Tab-separated table of C-alpha atoms in Angstrom:
chain	number	residue	atom	x	y	z
A	1024	UNK	CA	65.308	88.986	32.666
A	1025	UNK	CA	65.726	86.260	35.284
A	1026	UNK	CA	63.071	83.589	36.021
A	1027	UNK	CA	61.974	85.224	39.256
A	1028	UNK	CA	61.743	88.622	37.651
A	1029	UNK	CA	59.460	87.219	35.022
A	1030	UNK	CA	57.355	85.638	37.726
A	1031	UNK	CA	57.003	88.922	39.493
A	1032	UNK	CA	56.194	90.743	36.249
A	1033	UNK	CA	53.446	88.279	35.412
A	1034	UNK	CA	52.011	88.615	38.890
A	1035	UNK	CA	52.186	92.434	38.694
A	1036	UNK	CA	50.319	92.505	35.398
A	1037	UNK	CA	47.695	89.875	36.317
A	1038	UNK	CA	47.356	90.042	40.076
A	1039	UNK	CA	43.687	90.854	39.936
A	1040	UNK	CA	42.959	87.722	37.879
A	1041	UNK	CA	45.086	85.579	40.173
A	1042	UNK	CA	43.458	86.894	43.312
A	1043	UNK	CA	39.999	86.606	41.852
A	1044	UNK	CA	40.747	82.987	40.964
A	1045	UNK	CA	42.080	82.305	44.433
A	1046	UNK	CA	38.985	83.950	45.948
A	1047	UNK	CA	36.642	81.783	43.913
A	1048	UNK	CA	38.639	78.660	44.878
A	1049	UNK	CA	38.410	79.609	48.555
A	1050	UNK	CA	34.727	80.418	48.414
A	1051	UNK	CA	33.956	77.140	46.625
A	1052	UNK	CA	35.982	75.221	49.183
A	1053	UNK	CA	34.488	76.944	52.266
A	1054	UNK	CA	30.869	76.843	51.096
A	1055	UNK	CA	31.340	73.294	49.719
A	1056	UNK	CA	32.666	72.144	53.069
A	1057	UNK	CA	29.865	73.810	55.001
A	1058	UNK	CA	27.103	72.384	52.759
A	1059	UNK	CA	28.935	69.028	52.698
A	1060	UNK	CA	29.095	68.979	56.466
A	1061	UNK	CA	25.336	69.640	56.661
A	1062	UNK	CA	24.671	66.816	54.231
A	1063	UNK	CA	27.046	64.586	56.185
A	1064	UNK	CA	25.307	65.318	59.510
A	1065	UNK	CA	21.928	64.707	57.990
A	1066	UNK	CA	22.931	61.315	56.588
A	1067	UNK	CA	24.894	60.353	59.656
A	1068	UNK	CA	21.856	61.037	61.813
A	1069	UNK	CA	19.469	59.167	59.470
A	1070	UNK	CA	21.744	56.140	59.514
A	1071	UNK	CA	21.904	55.976	63.311
A	1072	UNK	CA	18.185	56.282	64.115
A	1073	UNK	CA	17.407	53.267	66.244
A	1074	UNK	CA	14.956	50.992	64.423
A	1075	UNK	CA	12.512	49.473	66.864
A	1076	UNK	CA	9.506	47.571	65.718
A	1077	UNK	CA	8.666	46.477	62.223
A	1078	UNK	CA	6.302	49.055	60.950
A	1079	UNK	CA	5.616	50.937	57.762
A	1080	UNK	CA	7.742	53.825	59.012
A	1081	UNK	CA	10.676	51.509	59.579
A	1082	UNK	CA	10.529	50.226	56.015
A	1083	UNK	CA	10.221	53.754	54.686
A	1084	UNK	CA	13.302	54.780	56.664
A	1085	UNK	CA	15.227	51.713	55.457
A	1086	UNK	CA	14.421	52.535	51.847
A	1087	UNK	CA	15.438	56.171	52.335
A	1088	UNK	CA	18.676	55.090	53.954
A	1089	UNK	CA	19.366	52.749	51.054
A	1090	UNK	CA	19.049	55.652	48.638
A	1091	UNK	CA	21.397	57.748	50.820
A	1092	UNK	CA	23.926	54.855	50.860
A	1093	UNK	CA	23.786	54.687	47.060
A	1094	UNK	CA	24.556	58.395	46.911
A	1095	UNK	CA	27.512	58.070	49.312
A	1096	UNK	CA	29.004	55.144	47.443
A	1097	UNK	CA	28.511	56.768	44.038
A	1098	UNK	CA	30.150	60.019	44.987
A	1099	UNK	CA	32.989	58.436	46.909
A	1100	UNK	CA	33.642	55.996	44.109
A	1101	UNK	CA	33.936	58.370	41.154
A	1102	UNK	CA	36.357	61.256	40.421
A	1103	UNK	CA	35.020	64.747	41.139
A	1104	UNK	CA	36.186	65.869	37.699
A	1105	UNK	CA	33.895	63.319	36.072
A	1106	UNK	CA	31.012	64.225	38.446
A	1107	UNK	CA	31.373	67.850	37.388
A	1108	UNK	CA	31.090	66.916	33.694
A	1109	UNK	CA	28.079	64.684	34.301
A	1110	UNK	CA	26.244	67.205	36.438
A	1111	UNK	CA	26.944	70.283	34.318
A	1112	UNK	CA	26.590	68.793	30.835
A	1113	UNK	CA	23.955	66.334	31.898
A	1114	UNK	CA	21.720	69.154	33.122
A	1115	UNK	CA	22.638	71.107	30.015
A	1116	UNK	CA	21.384	68.202	27.871
A	1117	UNK	CA	17.990	68.304	29.538
A	1118	UNK	CA	17.965	72.080	28.984
A	1119	UNK	CA	18.746	73.174	32.498
A	1120	UNK	CA	21.432	75.753	32.132
A	1121	UNK	CA	23.104	76.139	35.457
A	1122	UNK	CA	25.476	78.965	36.331
A	1123	UNK	CA	28.921	77.350	36.186
A	1124	UNK	CA	29.868	78.483	39.686
A	1125	UNK	CA	26.602	77.084	41.074
A	1126	UNK	CA	27.159	73.797	39.266
A	1127	UNK	CA	30.696	73.664	40.672
A	1128	UNK	CA	29.429	74.376	44.177
A	1129	UNK	CA	26.807	71.616	43.911
A	1130	UNK	CA	29.423	69.101	42.819
A	1131	UNK	CA	31.904	70.019	45.534
A	1132	UNK	CA	29.160	69.989	48.197
A	1133	UNK	CA	27.787	66.613	47.152
A	1134	UNK	CA	31.299	65.176	47.022
A	1135	UNK	CA	32.191	66.507	50.462
A	1136	UNK	CA	28.818	65.349	51.823
A	1137	UNK	CA	29.564	61.754	50.807
A	1138	UNK	CA	32.822	61.763	52.763
A	1139	UNK	CA	31.423	63.694	55.720
A	1140	UNK	CA	28.512	61.204	56.027
A	1141	UNK	CA	30.997	58.496	56.881
A	1142	UNK	CA	32.907	60.707	59.349
A	1143	UNK	CA	29.688	61.623	61.101
A	1144	UNK	CA	28.376	58.076	61.244
A	1145	UNK	CA	31.699	56.861	62.611
A	1146	UNK	CA	31.710	59.782	65.039
A	1147	UNK	CA	28.243	58.860	66.354
A	1148	UNK	CA	29.011	55.176	66.632
A	1149	UNK	CA	32.228	55.861	68.553
A	1150	UNK	CA	30.467	57.902	71.285
A	1151	UNK	CA	30.282	55.823	74.472
A	1152	UNK	CA	26.963	54.049	74.839
A	1153	UNK	CA	26.740	55.441	78.354
A	1154	UNK	CA	26.141	58.938	76.974
A	1155	UNK	CA	23.002	57.700	75.193
A	1156	UNK	CA	21.849	55.734	78.223
A	1157	UNK	CA	22.330	58.615	80.617
A	1158	UNK	CA	20.303	60.988	78.482
A	1159	UNK	CA	17.615	58.406	77.903
A	1160	UNK	CA	17.498	57.812	81.655
A	1161	UNK	CA	16.660	61.422	82.368
A	1162	UNK	CA	13.836	61.249	79.864
A	1163	UNK	CA	15.337	62.814	76.717
A	1164	UNK	CA	14.008	61.755	73.314
A	1165	UNK	CA	16.364	60.364	70.733
A	1166	UNK	CA	16.224	63.718	68.937
A	1167	UNK	CA	17.112	65.683	72.121
A	1168	UNK	CA	19.867	63.234	72.945
A	1169	UNK	CA	21.387	63.770	69.534
A	1170	UNK	CA	20.983	67.533	69.524
A	1171	UNK	CA	22.205	68.380	73.024
A	1172	UNK	CA	24.555	65.533	73.950
A	1173	UNK	CA	25.850	63.479	71.009
A	1174	UNK	CA	26.249	65.818	68.077
A	1175	UNK	CA	28.212	68.483	69.980
A	1176	UNK	CA	30.710	65.754	70.899
A	1177	UNK	CA	30.745	64.384	67.321
A	1178	UNK	CA	31.284	67.876	65.890
A	1179	UNK	CA	34.336	68.297	68.114
A	1180	UNK	CA	35.690	64.856	67.331
A	1181	UNK	CA	35.358	65.186	63.529
A	1182	UNK	CA	36.735	68.712	63.399
A	1183	UNK	CA	40.225	67.530	62.314
A	1184	UNK	CA	38.726	65.440	59.516
A	1185	UNK	CA	36.546	68.359	58.458
A	1186	UNK	CA	39.589	70.579	58.364
A	1187	UNK	CA	41.349	68.047	56.178
A	1188	UNK	CA	38.366	68.053	53.874
A	1189	UNK	CA	38.472	71.839	53.627
A	1190	UNK	CA	42.138	71.780	52.647
A	1191	UNK	CA	41.392	69.082	50.071
A	1192	UNK	CA	38.547	71.168	48.707
A	1193	UNK	CA	40.780	74.209	48.255
A	1194	UNK	CA	43.112	72.114	46.132
A	1195	UNK	CA	40.439	70.010	44.401
A	1196	UNK	CA	38.360	73.018	43.388
A	1197	UNK	CA	40.921	73.154	40.526
A	1198	UNK	CA	39.220	70.206	38.782
A	1199	UNK	CA	36.120	72.376	38.341
A	1200	UNK	CA	38.054	74.144	35.643
A	1201	UNK	CA	36.756	71.379	33.330
A	1202	UNK	CA	33.350	73.057	33.427
A	1203	UNK	CA	35.015	76.447	33.060
A	1204	UNK	CA	34.535	77.686	36.602
A	1205	UNK	CA	36.973	80.608	36.753
A	1206	UNK	CA	38.870	79.516	39.853
A	1207	UNK	CA	42.591	79.743	40.395
A	1208	UNK	CA	43.646	76.918	38.038
A	1209	UNK	CA	41.454	78.165	35.246
A	1210	UNK	CA	42.632	81.739	35.695
A	1211	UNK	CA	46.294	80.671	35.786
A	1212	UNK	CA	45.828	78.556	32.676
A	1213	UNK	CA	44.437	81.508	30.715
A	1214	UNK	CA	47.197	83.818	31.967
A	1215	UNK	CA	49.824	81.210	31.050
A	1216	UNK	CA	48.225	80.739	27.653
A	1217	UNK	CA	48.209	84.407	26.802
A	1218	UNK	CA	51.779	85.065	28.009
A	1219	UNK	CA	53.316	81.690	27.000
A	1220	UNK	CA	54.857	81.630	30.520
A	1221	UNK	CA	53.587	78.320	31.902
A	1222	UNK	CA	56.166	77.624	34.632
A	1223	UNK	CA	56.131	81.145	35.921
A	1224	UNK	CA	52.334	81.433	36.041
A	1225	UNK	CA	51.857	78.070	37.695
A	1226	UNK	CA	54.532	78.817	40.293
A	1227	UNK	CA	52.391	81.759	41.329
A	1228	UNK	CA	49.327	79.485	41.511
A	1229	UNK	CA	51.364	77.110	43.666
A	1230	UNK	CA	52.276	79.816	46.110
A	1231	UNK	CA	48.703	81.076	46.292
A	1232	UNK	CA	47.268	77.605	46.913
A	1233	UNK	CA	49.814	76.984	49.601
A	1234	UNK	CA	49.133	80.302	51.337
A	1235	UNK	CA	45.420	79.437	51.414
A	1236	UNK	CA	45.802	75.887	52.693
A	1237	UNK	CA	48.444	76.789	55.264
A	1238	UNK	CA	46.401	79.682	56.663
A	1239	UNK	CA	43.272	77.566	56.848
A	1240	UNK	CA	45.130	74.782	58.684
A	1241	UNK	CA	46.457	77.245	61.308
A	1242	UNK	CA	43.069	78.828	61.819
A	1243	UNK	CA	41.473	75.407	62.339
A	1244	UNK	CA	44.124	74.473	64.895
A	1245	UNK	CA	43.398	77.636	66.832
A	1246	UNK	CA	39.686	76.902	66.582
A	1247	UNK	CA	40.164	73.389	67.954
A	1248	UNK	CA	42.099	74.760	70.957
A	1249	UNK	CA	39.387	77.313	71.600
A	1250	UNK	CA	36.678	74.665	71.463
A	1251	UNK	CA	38.477	72.523	74.050
A	1252	UNK	CA	38.574	75.470	76.444
A	1253	UNK	CA	41.118	75.876	79.131
A	1254	UNK	CA	42.452	72.918	81.062
A	1255	UNK	CA	41.871	74.724	84.358
A	1256	UNK	CA	38.607	75.787	85.859
A	1257	UNK	CA	37.507	78.271	88.420
A	1258	UNK	CA	36.563	77.054	91.867
A	1259	UNK	CA	33.614	79.056	92.941
A	1260	UNK	CA	33.569	79.937	96.566
A	1261	UNK	CA	30.040	79.860	97.749
A	1262	UNK	CA	29.013	82.525	100.203
A	1263	UNK	CA	29.434	81.382	103.758
A	1264	UNK	CA	32.520	79.311	102.987
A	1265	UNK	CA	35.805	80.573	104.224
A	1266	UNK	CA	38.170	81.503	101.403
A	1267	UNK	CA	40.947	78.950	101.091
A	1268	UNK	CA	44.076	79.906	102.939
A	1269	UNK	CA	47.457	79.447	101.387
A	1270	UNK	CA	50.472	77.897	103.124
A	1271	UNK	CA	48.643	75.454	105.330
B	1168	UNK	CA	3.567	52.770	103.040
B	1169	UNK	CA	2.487	52.769	99.441
B	1170	UNK	CA	4.114	50.538	96.894
B	1171	UNK	CA	5.991	52.605	94.262
B	1172	UNK	CA	7.494	49.851	92.118
B	1173	UNK	CA	5.775	46.496	91.804
B	1174	UNK	CA	7.393	43.836	89.637
B	1175	UNK	CA	5.514	40.701	88.708
B	1176	UNK	CA	6.812	37.614	86.922
B	1177	UNK	CA	9.551	39.590	85.200
B	1178	UNK	CA	11.519	37.772	82.525
B	1179	UNK	CA	14.491	38.905	80.423
B	1180	UNK	CA	16.282	36.904	77.755
B	1181	UNK	CA	19.290	37.910	75.762
B	1182	UNK	CA	18.866	35.516	72.830
B	1183	UNK	CA	18.583	32.085	74.427
B	1184	UNK	CA	20.170	33.154	77.634
B	1185	UNK	CA	17.648	33.734	80.377
B	1186	UNK	CA	19.025	36.453	82.639
B	1187	UNK	CA	15.906	37.046	84.764
B	1188	UNK	CA	13.524	34.239	85.615
B	1189	UNK	CA	10.110	35.022	87.079
B	1190	UNK	CA	11.270	37.860	89.330
B	1191	UNK	CA	8.686	39.279	91.750
B	1192	UNK	CA	9.398	42.157	94.117
B	1193	UNK	CA	8.287	45.477	95.384
B	1194	UNK	CA	9.737	48.767	96.517
B	1195	UNK	CA	7.745	50.858	98.937
B	1196	UNK	CA	7.885	54.606	99.329
B	1197	UNK	CA	10.824	55.720	101.476
B	1198	UNK	CA	12.398	52.296	101.461
B	1199	UNK	CA	16.117	51.619	100.869
B	1200	UNK	CA	16.538	48.279	99.100
B	1201	UNK	CA	19.923	46.815	98.176
B	1202	UNK	CA	20.369	44.126	95.579
B	1203	UNK	CA	23.309	41.860	96.138
B	1204	UNK	CA	24.678	38.858	94.313
B	1205	UNK	CA	27.577	37.637	92.214
B	1206	UNK	CA	28.413	39.166	88.888
B	1207	UNK	CA	26.061	37.826	86.239
B	1208	UNK	CA	23.292	37.092	88.749
B	1209	UNK	CA	20.987	39.532	86.965
B	1210	UNK	CA	20.814	42.319	89.519
B	1211	UNK	CA	22.024	45.038	87.149
B	1212	UNK	CA	19.722	43.787	84.413
B	1213	UNK	CA	16.810	43.961	86.840
B	1214	UNK	CA	17.677	47.586	87.621
B	1215	UNK	CA	18.028	48.403	83.948
B	1216	UNK	CA	14.688	46.754	83.213
B	1217	UNK	CA	13.007	48.979	85.777
B	1218	UNK	CA	13.906	52.166	83.904
B	1219	UNK	CA	13.562	50.418	80.534
B	1220	UNK	CA	17.168	50.665	79.431
B	1221	UNK	CA	16.505	46.981	78.822
B	1222	UNK	CA	13.098	45.939	77.607
B	1223	UNK	CA	11.761	42.950	79.584
B	1224	UNK	CA	10.761	39.942	77.498
B	1225	UNK	CA	7.943	39.020	79.872
B	1226	UNK	CA	6.074	40.044	82.975
B	1227	UNK	CA	4.760	43.327	84.320
B	1228	UNK	CA	6.179	46.389	86.016
B	1229	UNK	CA	3.793	48.622	87.872
B	1230	UNK	CA	4.740	52.180	88.843
B	1231	UNK	CA	2.346	53.742	91.302
B	1232	UNK	CA	-0.250	51.208	90.174
B	1233	UNK	CA	0.177	51.724	86.422
B	1234	UNK	CA	1.578	49.114	84.115
B	1235	UNK	CA	4.468	50.849	82.360
B	1236	UNK	CA	4.887	48.075	79.785
B	1237	UNK	CA	1.452	48.702	78.413
B	1238	UNK	CA	1.232	49.967	74.852
B	1239	UNK	CA	0.926	53.734	74.789
B	1240	UNK	CA	2.286	54.393	78.289
B	1241	UNK	CA	4.427	57.562	78.232
B	1242	UNK	CA	7.816	56.015	78.908
B	1243	UNK	CA	9.756	59.232	78.745
B	1244	UNK	CA	7.742	60.885	81.510
B	1245	UNK	CA	8.027	57.692	83.509
B	1246	UNK	CA	11.810	57.817	83.266
B	1247	UNK	CA	11.885	61.340	84.711
B	1248	UNK	CA	10.382	59.831	87.887
B	1249	UNK	CA	13.410	57.579	88.291
B	1250	UNK	CA	16.928	58.900	88.940
B	1251	UNK	CA	19.631	56.644	87.559
B	1252	UNK	CA	23.236	56.549	88.752
B	1253	UNK	CA	25.551	54.440	86.560
B	1254	UNK	CA	28.635	52.446	87.408
B	1255	UNK	CA	30.705	54.507	84.914
B	1256	UNK	CA	29.124	57.857	85.849
B	1257	UNK	CA	28.170	58.661	82.201
B	1258	UNK	CA	28.368	62.404	82.742
B	1259	UNK	CA	27.739	64.364	79.583
B	1260	UNK	CA	31.246	65.089	78.328
B	1261	UNK	CA	30.313	68.150	76.361
B	1262	UNK	CA	28.738	69.953	79.347
B	1263	UNK	CA	30.225	71.316	82.551
B	1264	UNK	CA	29.053	70.196	85.983
B	1265	UNK	CA	26.204	72.714	86.114
B	1266	UNK	CA	25.148	71.918	82.530
B	1267	UNK	CA	24.987	68.210	83.421
B	1268	UNK	CA	22.586	69.009	86.294
B	1269	UNK	CA	20.387	71.451	84.354
B	1270	UNK	CA	19.980	70.044	80.848
B	1271	UNK	CA	17.321	67.480	81.800
B	1272	UNK	CA	15.403	69.983	83.925
B	1273	UNK	CA	15.339	72.541	81.125
B	1274	UNK	CA	14.817	70.303	78.096
B	1275	UNK	CA	12.662	67.538	79.583
B	1276	UNK	CA	10.863	69.067	82.576
B	1277	UNK	CA	10.709	72.440	80.779
B	1278	UNK	CA	11.840	74.351	83.857
B	1279	UNK	CA	13.187	77.875	83.429
B	1280	UNK	CA	16.940	78.284	83.417
B	1281	UNK	CA	16.939	80.161	86.781
B	1282	UNK	CA	14.831	77.501	88.420
B	1283	UNK	CA	17.013	74.716	87.017
B	1284	UNK	CA	20.218	76.357	88.146
B	1285	UNK	CA	18.796	77.022	91.608
B	1286	UNK	CA	17.676	73.383	91.954
B	1287	UNK	CA	20.957	72.056	90.536
B	1288	UNK	CA	22.986	74.138	93.003
B	1289	UNK	CA	20.875	72.833	95.866
B	1290	UNK	CA	21.786	69.207	95.039
B	1291	UNK	CA	25.372	70.031	94.079
B	1292	UNK	CA	25.712	71.465	97.574
B	1293	UNK	CA	24.271	68.311	99.085
B	1294	UNK	CA	26.892	66.181	97.321
B	1295	UNK	CA	29.622	68.738	98.071
B	1296	UNK	CA	30.379	69.633	94.452
B	1297	UNK	CA	29.007	73.174	94.300
B	1298	UNK	CA	32.462	74.670	94.001
B	1299	UNK	CA	33.130	72.730	90.795
B	1300	UNK	CA	30.116	73.926	88.859
B	1301	UNK	CA	32.236	75.191	85.969
B	1302	UNK	CA	34.485	72.109	85.720
B	1303	UNK	CA	34.227	69.684	82.813
B	1304	UNK	CA	33.812	65.957	83.600
B	1305	UNK	CA	37.340	65.175	82.324
B	1306	UNK	CA	38.770	67.458	84.966
B	1307	UNK	CA	37.199	65.561	87.861
B	1308	UNK	CA	38.200	62.457	89.781
B	1309	UNK	CA	36.016	59.344	89.726
B	1310	UNK	CA	34.478	60.086	93.118
B	1311	UNK	CA	33.748	63.651	92.128
B	1312	UNK	CA	32.169	62.507	88.865
B	1313	UNK	CA	29.931	60.071	90.707
B	1314	UNK	CA	28.824	62.737	93.166
B	1315	UNK	CA	27.917	64.995	90.240
B	1316	UNK	CA	26.027	62.137	88.625
B	1317	UNK	CA	24.038	61.702	91.828
B	1318	UNK	CA	23.252	65.416	91.863
B	1319	UNK	CA	22.227	65.246	88.180
B	1320	UNK	CA	19.733	62.458	88.964
B	1321	UNK	CA	18.413	64.196	92.106
B	1322	UNK	CA	17.948	67.499	90.254
B	1323	UNK	CA	15.134	65.908	88.281
B	1324	UNK	CA	13.321	65.434	91.617
B	1325	UNK	CA	12.647	61.727	90.998
B	1326	UNK	CA	10.471	59.517	93.166
B	1327	UNK	CA	12.956	56.640	93.164
B	1328	UNK	CA	16.729	56.674	92.904
B	1329	UNK	CA	18.339	53.722	91.156
B	1330	UNK	CA	22.036	53.028	91.758
B	1331	UNK	CA	23.832	50.568	89.489
B	1332	UNK	CA	27.033	49.593	91.298
B	1333	UNK	CA	27.871	53.232	91.955
B	1334	UNK	CA	31.248	52.560	93.591
B	1335	UNK	CA	32.534	49.602	91.562
B	1336	UNK	CA	34.530	51.741	89.126
B	1337	UNK	CA	36.108	53.860	91.850
B	1338	UNK	CA	39.534	53.757	93.422
B	1339	UNK	CA	39.223	52.452	96.994
B	1340	UNK	CA	39.992	55.814	98.563
B	1341	UNK	CA	37.107	57.434	96.687
B	1342	UNK	CA	34.440	54.900	97.623
B	1343	UNK	CA	33.922	56.573	101.001
B	1344	UNK	CA	32.932	59.987	99.661
B	1345	UNK	CA	30.240	58.505	97.442
B	1346	UNK	CA	28.885	56.180	100.113
B	1347	UNK	CA	28.718	59.118	102.528
B	1348	UNK	CA	26.436	61.011	100.119
B	1349	UNK	CA	24.255	57.934	99.627
B	1350	UNK	CA	24.016	57.328	103.359
B	1351	UNK	CA	22.801	60.901	103.781
B	1352	UNK	CA	20.199	60.458	101.069
B	1353	UNK	CA	18.997	57.264	102.756
B	1354	UNK	CA	18.657	59.036	106.096
B	1355	UNK	CA	16.628	61.791	104.457
B	1356	UNK	CA	13.958	59.253	103.493
B	1357	UNK	CA	14.611	58.942	99.777
B	1358	UNK	CA	13.350	55.838	98.052
B	1359	UNK	CA	16.428	54.025	96.835
B	1360	UNK	CA	17.162	50.831	95.020
B	1361	UNK	CA	20.899	50.052	95.109
B	1362	UNK	CA	22.899	47.326	93.332
B	1363	UNK	CA	26.104	47.052	95.240
B	1364	UNK	CA	29.040	44.893	96.323
B	1365	UNK	CA	29.628	46.947	99.488
B	1366	UNK	CA	28.311	44.529	102.117
B	1367	UNK	CA	29.059	46.725	105.117
B	1368	UNK	CA	27.289	49.635	103.491
B	1369	UNK	CA	24.311	47.431	102.578
B	1370	UNK	CA	24.039	46.196	106.173
B	1371	UNK	CA	24.114	49.737	107.439
B	1372	UNK	CA	21.612	51.596	105.193
B	1373	UNK	CA	19.193	48.987	103.905
B	1374	UNK	CA	15.686	48.444	105.082
B	1375	UNK	CA	15.719	45.327	103.006
B	1376	UNK	CA	18.362	43.252	101.255
B	1377	UNK	CA	17.597	41.172	98.168
B	1378	UNK	CA	19.973	38.379	97.263
B	1379	UNK	CA	19.921	37.259	93.629
B	1380	UNK	CA	21.544	34.247	92.018
B	1381	UNK	CA	21.304	33.020	88.426
B	1382	UNK	CA	18.426	35.293	87.612
B	1383	UNK	CA	16.165	34.546	90.507
B	1384	UNK	CA	15.605	36.147	93.881
B	1385	UNK	CA	16.872	33.588	96.381
B	1386	UNK	CA	16.220	35.433	99.593
B	1387	UNK	CA	15.058	38.815	100.765
B	1388	UNK	CA	14.498	40.411	104.102
B	1389	UNK	CA	15.988	42.802	106.656
B	1390	UNK	CA	19.791	43.087	106.527
B	1391	UNK	CA	20.330	41.337	109.835
B	1392	UNK	CA	18.523	38.296	108.426
B	1393	UNK	CA	19.977	38.110	104.911
B	1394	UNK	CA	23.489	39.282	105.696
B	1395	UNK	CA	23.993	37.830	109.165
B	1396	UNK	CA	21.731	34.776	109.430
B	1397	UNK	CA	20.831	33.774	105.907
B	1398	UNK	CA	18.318	31.009	105.535
B	1399	UNK	CA	19.465	29.711	102.215
B	1400	UNK	CA	22.632	27.782	101.527
B	1401	UNK	CA	23.282	29.782	98.321
B	1402	UNK	CA	23.221	33.055	100.284
B	1403	UNK	CA	25.572	31.628	102.886
B	1404	UNK	CA	27.935	30.436	100.163
B	1405	UNK	CA	27.913	33.841	98.478
B	1406	UNK	CA	28.560	35.708	101.720
B	1407	UNK	CA	31.405	33.323	102.635
B	1408	UNK	CA	33.127	33.940	99.328
B	1409	UNK	CA	32.538	37.706	99.346
B	1410	UNK	CA	33.582	38.396	102.914
B	1411	UNK	CA	36.689	36.249	102.797
B	1412	UNK	CA	38.042	38.072	99.775
């Protein structure tokens, strides 16, 4: 039997395990990116609240922001694989037994959140000061300015980075196999172990990972285009105006 | 005529640099006042202090008799009474033309969407931009953007319109369309405070011209006095340099 025939045979016999693994990887990546983005937006907003006078509230906010900064630095500065071990077995040690999938999701979300926080902060800082001034000048509060004017622009600007993060998460979900989350890597590893066909099984995993990341990238590109809208716009003829004549 | 804005002993420092020194002046209802002066003379800072984009370091600003710098004064509501037009337009990039002119009405003045759209369309028609209500800012020329920005400010139905060098960032051929709109607003009796370098325009529309230099008001009065027969040497010097450019 040729190599490729063996590959196909292994896939035929274990396709449900492979696809289930791929599904878990995808779900972890998508949910992790969504939760991570929410964390990132929250921290980005907290870090850009203008601090006015010295008051108790200001000190409280500074302290809170310091804690958030610690979180960001810690999660950006350590490998996700190690974070997974610490979170899962650490909680286990204090007798909190978390579902492995949930533990994995928490780790991937916190990890993504740490990166997204920096994207969002950078995104807010890079918005032209005039946008803030104009909305302040019409009487909007800082909160309204953020919600209606700044964050929609930030969301659009960081969309490519978020897409990147999603692709990374699809691939990096594989490290959650260390806490036995049955995602694609874990599934492939068990299939390879039971058939003694390591190269064949992992070739299949490769293809499945690539299909997922490639599809996600394309979808995100389409989404970006849709968000930008068309480059042309309708000119509304107001009643009473003569319709424009051609050829003049 | 009642005094709308009354500024007393206004001071503004950026660090050690004193940008405004003991500025006193008033704007009356229905008056069109232009602020002229060289770059760095403090005229833009004065305008920005009036709507609190810059916080004055000293002095008082009264709006319809109330001191707006007092602790506890509702600064957000106060700002809705002033319409601000910026040098760089500052249209909201994520909203289309109509959205730019309705967001403040809906979110700040709590008007209904129908009312806001109706009001926005009224002012977009005045500035001649009603046909572009679905365009995004990036699709417009500078002059068009500035006209939308004027409509956005007007749509809040402010008591005073503030213009911060509204034509300085425009290509020469677009200056005219913006000045035309402003001239119309002046004729309709709007209260306007304009920082500008357009001397001809200032001469034509102003009830009063204020000349500033190095953070102080050097001379103020009717345009035919300040711009044609200035009393102060500094004003004469400034006009000589500006008009011979």
